[in-house]
Short mmCIF file of C-alpha atoms and ligand atoms in Angstrom, two decimals:
data_model
loop_
_atom_site.label_atom_id
_atom_site.label_comp_id
_atom_site.label_asym_id
_atom_site.label_seq_id
_atom_site.Cartn_x
_atom_site.Cartn_y
_atom_site.Cartn_z
CA MET A 138 2.23 -35.56 -15.00
CA LEU A 139 0.29 -38.44 -16.17
CA ASN A 140 -1.98 -36.18 -18.21
CA GLY A 141 0.74 -35.00 -20.09
CA LEU A 142 1.93 -38.54 -20.82
CA MET A 143 -1.22 -39.56 -21.88
CA LYS A 144 -1.53 -36.64 -24.48
CA LYS A 145 2.09 -37.93 -25.62
CA PHE A 146 0.92 -41.40 -26.09
CA ALA A 147 -2.46 -40.33 -28.00
CA GLY A 148 -0.33 -38.42 -30.38
CA LYS A 149 -2.22 -35.10 -29.17
CA LYS A 150 0.04 -32.11 -29.10
CA SER A 151 -0.12 -30.33 -25.83
CA SER A 152 -0.99 -26.35 -26.20
CA LYS A 153 2.52 -25.26 -24.86
CA ASP A 154 4.12 -26.83 -28.07
CA THR A 155 1.85 -25.14 -30.32
CA ALA A 156 2.75 -21.95 -28.13
CA LYS A 157 6.07 -22.37 -28.31
CA LYS A 158 6.03 -22.63 -32.28
CA ARG A 159 4.15 -19.76 -32.57
CA LEU A 160 6.36 -17.61 -30.25
CA GLN A 161 9.59 -18.94 -32.25
CA PHE A 162 7.77 -17.83 -35.45
CA ALA A 163 6.56 -14.50 -33.96
CA LEU A 164 9.69 -13.33 -32.60
CA VAL A 165 11.62 -14.03 -35.88
CA TYR A 166 8.89 -12.30 -37.88
CA ASP A 167 9.16 -9.23 -35.57
CA LYS A 168 12.87 -8.80 -36.06
CA LEU A 169 12.33 -8.63 -39.68
CA GLU A 170 10.15 -5.71 -39.57
CA ILE A 171 12.09 -2.25 -40.70
CA ASN A 172 10.91 0.93 -39.45
CA GLU A 173 10.07 3.58 -41.75
CA MET A 174 12.97 5.63 -40.67
CA THR A 175 15.52 3.15 -41.33
CA LEU A 176 13.96 2.25 -44.67
CA GLU A 177 14.13 6.03 -45.69
CA SER A 178 17.67 6.51 -45.14
CA LEU A 179 18.82 3.54 -46.60
CA GLN A 180 16.75 4.37 -49.91
CA LYS A 181 18.78 7.70 -49.49
CA ASP A 182 22.00 6.04 -49.30
CA ILE A 183 21.44 3.54 -52.18
CA VAL A 184 20.34 6.15 -54.52
CA GLU A 185 23.56 8.45 -53.77
CA VAL A 186 25.63 5.17 -54.73
CA ILE A 187 23.82 4.21 -57.59
CA SER A 188 23.77 7.85 -59.13
CA LYS A 189 27.57 7.92 -58.96
CA TYR A 190 27.30 5.40 -61.63
CA PHE A 191 24.07 5.74 -63.28
CA GLU A 192 21.68 8.36 -64.31
CA ILE A 193 18.39 7.28 -62.63
CA ASP A 194 14.73 8.56 -62.36
CA THR A 195 14.41 9.31 -58.73
CA LYS A 196 10.87 10.03 -58.75
CA SER A 197 9.76 6.41 -59.84
CA LEU A 198 11.95 4.41 -57.77
CA GLN A 199 10.67 1.87 -55.18
CA LEU A 200 12.07 0.38 -52.11
CA GLU A 201 10.49 -2.47 -50.05
CA VAL A 202 10.68 -5.48 -48.11
CA GLN A 203 8.92 -8.49 -49.57
CA ARG A 204 8.03 -11.11 -47.11
CA GLU A 205 6.76 -14.52 -47.56
CA GLN A 206 6.23 -17.46 -45.14
CA GLU A 207 9.84 -18.74 -45.43
CA LEU A 208 12.18 -15.78 -46.93
CA SER A 209 12.17 -11.99 -46.76
CA ALA A 210 13.81 -10.04 -49.69
CA LEU A 211 14.81 -6.20 -49.84
CA VAL A 212 13.87 -5.15 -53.36
CA PHE A 213 14.94 -1.92 -55.00
CA ASN A 214 13.36 -0.90 -58.26
CA THR A 215 14.48 1.89 -60.35
CA PRO A 216 14.58 2.86 -64.01
CA ILE A 217 18.31 3.73 -65.16
CA LEU A 218 18.09 6.29 -67.72
CA CYS A 219 21.83 6.03 -68.50
CA VAL A 220 25.22 5.33 -67.68
CA LYS A 221 27.41 7.49 -66.69
CA LYS A 222 30.57 6.80 -68.54
CA ASN A 223 33.10 9.32 -67.26
CA ARG A 224 32.71 7.99 -63.70
CA ALA A 225 33.25 4.37 -64.73
CA TYR A 226 36.41 5.12 -66.36
CA ASN A 227 37.70 7.76 -63.43
CA SER A 228 37.34 4.98 -61.04
CA GLN A 229 39.07 2.26 -62.80
CA LYS A 230 42.13 4.58 -62.65
CA THR A 231 42.06 5.31 -58.98
CA MET B 167 32.19 2.08 -2.71
CA GLU B 168 29.38 2.78 -5.34
CA GLY B 169 26.35 0.85 -5.39
CA LYS B 170 24.44 -0.72 -8.27
CA ILE B 171 21.22 0.50 -10.01
CA ILE B 172 19.13 -2.34 -11.33
CA VAL B 173 16.13 -1.83 -13.15
CA VAL B 174 13.45 -3.85 -13.41
CA THR B 175 11.29 -3.88 -16.58
CA SER B 176 9.09 -6.33 -18.92
CA GLY B 177 6.94 -4.40 -21.89
CA LYS B 178 3.85 -6.13 -20.87
CA GLY B 179 2.02 -4.89 -17.97
CA GLY B 180 0.78 -6.91 -14.86
CA VAL B 181 3.08 -9.33 -14.95
CA GLY B 182 5.20 -8.74 -11.51
CA LYS B 183 7.48 -5.74 -11.75
CA THR B 184 6.24 -4.07 -9.11
CA THR B 185 5.87 -7.25 -6.82
CA ALA B 186 9.42 -8.26 -7.81
CA THR B 187 10.86 -4.93 -6.90
CA ALA B 188 9.51 -4.77 -3.45
CA SER B 189 10.46 -8.38 -2.95
CA ILE B 190 13.82 -8.37 -4.03
CA GLY B 191 14.40 -4.80 -2.64
CA ALA B 192 13.27 -6.09 0.65
CA ALA B 193 15.26 -9.43 0.35
CA LEU B 194 18.52 -7.50 -0.34
CA ALA B 195 18.04 -5.31 2.89
CA LEU B 196 17.44 -8.16 5.10
CA GLU B 197 20.87 -9.39 3.85
CA GLY B 198 22.47 -6.35 5.11
CA ASN B 199 22.49 -4.01 2.05
CA ARG B 200 21.31 -0.67 2.30
CA VAL B 201 18.57 -0.35 -0.33
CA ALA B 202 16.30 2.19 -1.97
CA VAL B 203 13.85 1.20 -4.31
CA ILE B 204 12.65 3.66 -6.86
CA ASP B 205 8.96 3.75 -8.33
CA MET B 206 9.44 4.96 -12.06
CA ASP B 207 5.79 4.29 -12.54
CA ILE B 208 4.96 8.25 -12.67
CA GLY B 209 1.30 8.81 -12.65
CA LEU B 210 0.56 5.23 -11.60
CA ARG B 211 2.33 4.57 -8.09
CA ASN B 212 1.93 1.24 -6.45
CA LEU B 213 5.40 0.41 -5.38
CA ASP B 214 4.21 2.37 -2.00
CA VAL B 215 0.85 0.46 -1.26
CA VAL B 216 2.77 -2.96 -2.14
CA LEU B 217 5.57 -2.34 0.59
CA GLY B 218 2.77 -0.63 2.80
CA LEU B 219 4.22 2.80 3.25
CA GLU B 220 1.44 4.66 1.23
CA ASN B 221 0.66 6.96 4.35
CA ARG B 222 4.05 8.31 4.74
CA ILE B 223 4.48 9.93 1.42
CA VAL B 224 5.62 13.47 1.56
CA PHE B 225 8.08 13.95 -1.50
CA ASN B 226 8.06 12.23 -4.50
CA ILE B 227 11.17 11.47 -7.32
CA VAL B 228 9.52 13.96 -9.60
CA ASP B 229 10.24 16.82 -6.59
CA VAL B 230 13.34 15.59 -6.46
CA VAL B 231 14.38 15.43 -10.26
CA ASN B 232 13.00 18.98 -10.53
CA LYS B 233 15.01 19.86 -7.27
CA ARG B 234 11.43 20.76 -5.28
CA CYS B 235 13.45 18.86 -2.53
CA ASN B 236 16.55 17.19 -1.41
CA LEU B 237 16.82 13.16 -2.21
CA SER B 238 16.93 12.82 1.61
CA GLN B 239 13.24 14.47 2.50
CA ALA B 240 11.89 11.91 -0.36
CA LEU B 241 13.23 8.90 1.01
CA ILE B 242 10.91 6.90 3.23
CA ARG B 243 12.66 4.70 5.72
CA ASP B 244 10.76 1.21 6.08
CA ARG B 245 10.55 0.64 9.78
CA ARG B 246 10.08 -3.02 9.74
CA ILE B 247 13.26 -3.77 7.56
CA GLU B 248 16.46 -1.95 8.75
CA ASN B 249 18.11 -0.09 5.58
CA LEU B 250 15.17 -0.22 3.35
CA PHE B 251 14.00 2.95 1.87
CA LEU B 252 11.56 4.07 -0.84
CA VAL B 253 11.22 7.10 -3.36
CA PRO B 254 7.43 6.76 -4.22
CA ALA B 255 6.39 7.99 -7.54
CA SER B 256 4.23 11.20 -8.37
CA GLN B 257 0.73 10.14 -8.84
CA SER B 258 -0.63 13.57 -10.49
CA ASP B 259 2.03 14.13 -13.04
CA ASN B 260 2.63 12.19 -16.18
CA LYS B 261 5.68 10.48 -17.66
CA ASP B 262 6.79 13.22 -19.60
CA VAL B 263 7.75 15.48 -16.44
CA LEU B 264 11.22 13.29 -16.10
CA THR B 265 13.97 13.84 -18.22
CA PRO B 266 16.86 11.15 -18.83
CA LEU B 267 19.27 13.86 -17.65
CA GLY B 268 17.61 14.60 -14.49
CA VAL B 269 17.11 11.09 -13.82
CA GLN B 270 20.75 10.43 -14.11
CA ARG B 271 21.94 13.24 -11.69
CA VAL B 272 19.66 12.00 -9.15
CA ALA B 273 20.75 8.22 -9.69
CA LYS B 274 24.32 9.27 -9.66
CA GLN B 275 23.82 10.59 -5.86
CA LEU B 276 21.64 7.35 -4.88
CA LYS B 277 24.61 5.08 -6.28
CA SER B 278 26.71 6.92 -3.61
CA GLU B 279 24.50 6.42 -0.75
CA PHE B 280 23.26 3.22 -1.27
CA ASP B 281 24.38 -0.51 -2.45
CA TYR B 282 21.57 -1.23 -4.39
CA VAL B 283 19.09 1.08 -6.14
CA ILE B 284 16.35 -0.98 -7.84
CA MET B 285 14.18 1.23 -10.56
CA ASP B 286 10.69 -0.45 -10.77
CA SER B 287 9.80 0.58 -14.59
CA PRO B 288 6.31 1.20 -15.89
CA ALA B 289 4.82 -1.21 -18.65
CA GLY B 290 5.83 -0.09 -22.09
CA ILE B 291 8.84 0.93 -24.15
CA GLU B 292 8.30 4.74 -24.29
CA LYS B 293 9.73 7.37 -22.15
CA GLY B 294 8.91 5.80 -18.88
CA PHE B 295 10.84 3.07 -19.63
CA GLU B 296 13.57 5.09 -21.02
CA ASN B 297 13.73 6.95 -17.87
CA SER B 298 14.06 3.85 -15.70
CA VAL B 299 16.64 2.21 -17.78
CA VAL B 300 18.97 5.30 -18.48
CA ALA B 301 20.86 4.94 -15.53
CA ALA B 302 20.82 1.14 -15.05
CA ASP B 303 24.07 -0.85 -14.53
CA GLU B 304 22.25 -4.07 -14.54
CA ALA B 305 18.49 -5.11 -15.52
CA ILE B 306 16.07 -7.92 -14.51
CA VAL B 307 13.63 -8.75 -17.35
CA ILE B 308 10.03 -10.17 -16.11
CA CYS B 309 7.74 -12.45 -17.96
CA THR B 310 5.14 -14.72 -17.12
CA PRO B 311 4.81 -18.06 -19.36
CA ASP B 312 2.56 -16.82 -21.81
CA VAL B 313 2.85 -15.94 -25.33
CA SER B 314 2.42 -12.17 -25.28
CA SER B 315 4.61 -11.52 -22.09
CA ILE B 316 7.35 -13.44 -23.85
CA ARG B 317 7.29 -11.53 -27.12
CA ASP B 318 7.26 -8.23 -25.32
CA ALA B 319 9.94 -9.51 -23.04
CA ASP B 320 11.88 -10.25 -26.22
CA ARG B 321 11.44 -6.72 -27.58
CA VAL B 322 12.67 -5.12 -24.22
CA ILE B 323 15.71 -7.57 -24.03
CA GLY B 324 16.54 -6.20 -27.58
CA LEU B 325 16.12 -2.69 -26.23
CA LEU B 326 18.72 -3.45 -23.46
CA TYR B 327 21.16 -5.04 -25.33
CA ALA B 328 21.22 -1.93 -27.65
CA ARG B 329 21.91 0.10 -24.42
CA SER B 330 24.84 -2.45 -23.72
CA ILE B 331 22.85 -3.86 -20.73
CA THR B 332 22.83 -7.75 -20.09
CA PRO B 333 19.81 -8.12 -18.73
CA ARG B 334 18.84 -11.45 -16.67
CA LEU B 335 15.16 -13.23 -16.65
CA VAL B 336 12.78 -13.82 -13.88
CA VAL B 337 9.85 -16.04 -14.78
CA ASN B 338 6.74 -15.39 -12.57
CA ARG B 339 3.60 -16.57 -12.11
CA ILE B 340 4.41 -20.23 -13.02
CA ILE B 341 1.66 -22.87 -12.08
CA PRO B 342 3.61 -26.19 -11.74
CA GLU B 343 0.15 -28.02 -12.40
CA MET B 344 -0.18 -26.38 -15.58
CA VAL B 345 3.41 -26.77 -16.55
CA ALA B 346 3.11 -30.44 -15.90
CA ARG B 347 -0.28 -31.17 -17.84
CA GLY B 348 1.62 -29.48 -20.85
CA ASP B 349 -0.79 -26.49 -20.97
CA MET B 350 2.08 -23.96 -19.68
CA LEU B 351 5.58 -23.29 -21.22
CA SER B 352 7.89 -24.65 -18.93
CA HIS B 353 10.85 -22.36 -18.03
CA GLU B 354 13.18 -24.53 -20.23
CA ASP B 355 10.69 -23.54 -23.25
CA VAL B 356 10.98 -19.99 -22.20
CA MET B 357 14.72 -19.81 -22.02
CA ASP B 358 14.97 -21.89 -25.63
CA VAL B 359 12.88 -18.83 -27.22
CA LEU B 360 14.69 -16.01 -25.31
CA SER B 361 18.56 -15.42 -25.36
CA ILE B 362 19.06 -14.42 -22.08
CA ASP B 363 20.52 -15.72 -18.61
CA LEU B 364 18.03 -16.93 -15.87
CA LEU B 365 17.96 -15.30 -12.68
CA GLY B 366 15.13 -16.88 -11.05
CA LEU B 367 11.87 -18.86 -11.05
CA VAL B 368 8.73 -17.51 -8.95
CA PRO B 369 5.58 -19.90 -8.58
CA MET B 370 1.96 -18.41 -8.57
CA ASP B 371 1.15 -17.80 -5.11
CA ASP B 372 -1.80 -16.70 -3.06
CA GLN B 373 0.29 -14.82 -0.51
CA VAL B 374 1.35 -12.59 -3.21
CA VAL B 375 -2.04 -11.00 -2.90
CA VAL B 376 -2.41 -11.18 0.90
CA SER B 377 1.01 -9.40 1.16
CA THR B 378 -0.67 -6.60 -0.69
CA ASN B 379 -3.86 -6.80 1.08
CA THR B 380 -1.84 -6.34 4.12
CA GLY B 381 1.19 -4.30 2.98
CA MET B 382 3.65 -6.78 4.77
CA PRO B 383 6.49 -7.57 2.78
CA LEU B 384 6.02 -10.77 0.94
CA VAL B 385 9.71 -11.97 1.82
CA MET B 386 9.05 -11.62 5.34
CA GLN B 387 6.17 -14.17 4.97
CA ASN B 388 8.28 -17.31 5.76
CA GLN B 389 5.50 -19.67 4.29
CA SER B 390 5.15 -17.92 0.97
CA LEU B 391 6.94 -20.05 -1.96
CA ALA B 392 7.20 -16.75 -4.05
CA GLY B 393 8.59 -15.13 -1.16
CA GLN B 394 11.19 -17.61 -0.59
CA ALA B 395 12.05 -17.54 -4.59
CA PHE B 396 12.61 -13.89 -4.18
CA ARG B 397 15.02 -14.17 -1.35
CA ARG B 398 17.02 -16.81 -3.26
CA ILE B 399 16.91 -14.25 -6.36
CA ALA B 400 18.24 -11.61 -4.21
CA LYS B 401 20.96 -13.85 -2.63
CA ARG B 402 22.27 -14.53 -6.22
CA ILE B 403 22.40 -10.84 -7.22
CA ASN B 404 24.03 -10.14 -3.86
CA GLY B 405 27.39 -12.47 -4.91
CA GLU B 406 26.14 -16.08 -4.35
CA PRO B 407 25.51 -16.72 -7.75
CA GLU B 408 26.10 -20.49 -7.12
CA ILE B 409 22.82 -20.55 -5.06
CA PRO B 410 20.53 -23.31 -7.39
CA ILE B 411 17.44 -22.24 -9.05
CA GLN B 412 14.70 -24.23 -7.83
CA VAL B 413 12.12 -25.35 -10.29
CA PRO B 414 8.65 -24.90 -8.85
CA THR B 415 6.99 -28.25 -8.24
CA ALA B 416 3.36 -29.39 -8.07
CA MET B 417 2.28 -29.62 -4.40
CA LYS B 418 2.24 -33.33 -3.28
CA THR B 419 -1.16 -34.39 -3.08
CA GLY B 420 -1.42 -36.97 0.20
CA PHE B 421 -3.89 -39.56 0.33
CA TRP B 422 -6.43 -37.92 2.15
CA SER B 423 -6.41 -34.71 0.18
CA LYS B 424 -6.98 -37.19 -2.88
CA ILE B 425 -9.98 -38.67 -1.52
CA THR B 426 -11.50 -35.34 -0.56
CA GLN B 427 -10.84 -34.11 -4.44
CA LYS B 428 -12.46 -37.20 -5.55
CA LEU B 429 -15.54 -36.73 -3.14
CA GLY B 430 -15.90 -32.90 -4.25
CA LEU B 431 -14.92 -31.66 -1.20
CA THR B 432 -12.14 -29.49 -1.87
CA LYS B 433 -12.45 -26.70 -4.50
N1 ATP C 1033 3.85 -14.77 -8.57
C1 ATP C 1033 2.59 -14.18 -8.22
N2 ATP C 1033 1.41 -15.13 -7.86
C2 ATP C 1033 0.55 -14.52 -7.70
N3 ATP C 1033 -0.15 -13.38 -7.84
C3 ATP C 1033 1.08 -12.40 -8.45
C4 ATP C 1033 2.41 -12.80 -8.61
N4 ATP C 1033 3.32 -12.08 -9.05
C5 ATP C 1033 2.47 -10.93 -8.95
N5 ATP C 1033 0.93 -11.28 -8.92
C6 ATP C 1033 -0.17 -10.23 -9.03
O1 ATP C 1033 -0.31 -9.69 -10.33
C7 ATP C 1033 -0.80 -8.81 -10.07
C8 ATP C 1033 0.26 -7.63 -10.89
O2 ATP C 1033 1.36 -7.62 -10.36
P1 ATP C 1033 2.39 -6.10 -10.27
O3 ATP C 1033 1.43 -5.05 -9.86
O4 ATP C 1033 3.63 -6.68 -9.55
O5 ATP C 1033 2.97 -6.18 -11.64
P2 ATP C 1033 3.38 -5.16 -12.54
O6 ATP C 1033 4.19 -5.71 -13.74
O7 ATP C 1033 4.11 -3.97 -11.48
O8 ATP C 1033 2.22 -4.54 -13.24
P3 ATP C 1033 2.11 -2.72 -14.24
O9 ATP C 1033 2.71 -2.84 -15.33
O10 ATP C 1033 0.77 -2.35 -13.75
O11 ATP C 1033 3.15 -2.06 -13.27
C9 ATP C 1033 -0.81 -8.17 -8.77
O12 ATP C 1033 -2.12 -7.88 -8.33
C10 ATP C 1033 -0.14 -9.10 -8.14
O13 ATP C 1033 -0.67 -9.16 -6.73
MG1 MG C 1034 3.96 -2.03 -11.34
#
C-alpha cells in the first residue's frame, strides 16, 4: 500500500498501469484483424455488386485493410474499364 | 428437472481450469447437489489426480461417446464427497476422436441424471474447446491477472458470445501484496478491460499445491483461502447470487512477523 502511494507521489507509473494500457490497445487491435476467408468472400460480394454498374478488371483489383496507430481503413482498388449504361438506366426505372 | 452443463475454459493453459472444475464441482456436491465433473482434456488427463481418483479409472469419456461402454460404467463415485462423480478423459487418444454430435448425445444423458455437469476444457480454441462448449448452458472463464491470460480470455469470451453463451469470469492466482504495490492488475482493472460479469476472485494459495499433492479436494481444507473462495463461487452458482465477492487482501503482518522479517528470520 505504502509502496504504491510512494510510487504515485514520485510520479512513477506502476507496472500494472502499463499492463492495462497495453492490454486495452492489444484487445482493440486484435479485433480489427480480419481473417482471409472473410476478406475473400467480401471481395467476391463487392465485385458482384460493382459489376452490375461497371465493367471492371477483376484480375488487377485489390482489397486490403490498412492499419495505422489510430485508425484502420478498408481499401478497395479497381480500374474501371467502362460504365454499363443500360444497367444504370434500367435500375432508375424500377 | 434437467440439470445444467457448465464449461470451465480459458484459452491460455495453466491458469487453473482443472483446479476450478474440481473445486467448484466438489463444493456444489457439498451443497447437496448431484454433480458430475467431466475431463475433456483428451490425451492430457489431470482432473482425476487433482481429485485423487486416478487409481479407480476403468472407462473414460471417449469410451462413452464412442459407445464402448455405458455412461454409468465410466462414472467414478467419490467416496469422501457424497453425490460427486468423475468421468475421466482418455489418456491415449488425441482430441480429434470426439465429435460435437457425440458429445451432445452424452451431455443430454448427463443432464437428465445430474443437477450440475461441469466440463473441464483443454487449453486452446480448437477442436477440444469446441467439444467442451458444444453442450454448455453456461460458461466460466478463468484468467490470471496477467496480460497474456487476459488477452486469451477476451478471445474466448468472444467465441462464447458467438455461441449465445454469456460467460462469467473467475480471476485466479491473485497475489494481494503485488496488487497493493501496483505490480499486478487488480480485479477492477481486469473488469475494465474485459466485458464480462464477475463470478469470483481466488487468491494464490500454497494449499492448492498441497491439495493436489495429496488428492484431497481443496474445498475440504477449511484453512485454505482459495478453497473458501471456490465454495463461495459454488454458492453463487447454486442460487445464492447475493453472496458478496470478497477481494483477497494481504495478510495482516503483526508486530512479531515484522520484526522477524526485518531481521531476515523469515523468507
Ligand atoms: N489459486 C492458486 N494458487 C496456487 N496455485 C494454483 C492456484 N490455481 C492453480 N494453481 C496451480 O497452477 C497450476 C495449473 O493449474 P491447473 O492445472 O488447474 O490449470 P489448467 O488451466 O487446468 O491447466 P491446463 O491448461 O494445462 O489444463 C497447478 O500446478 C495448480 O496447482
Ligand atoms: Mg487442466
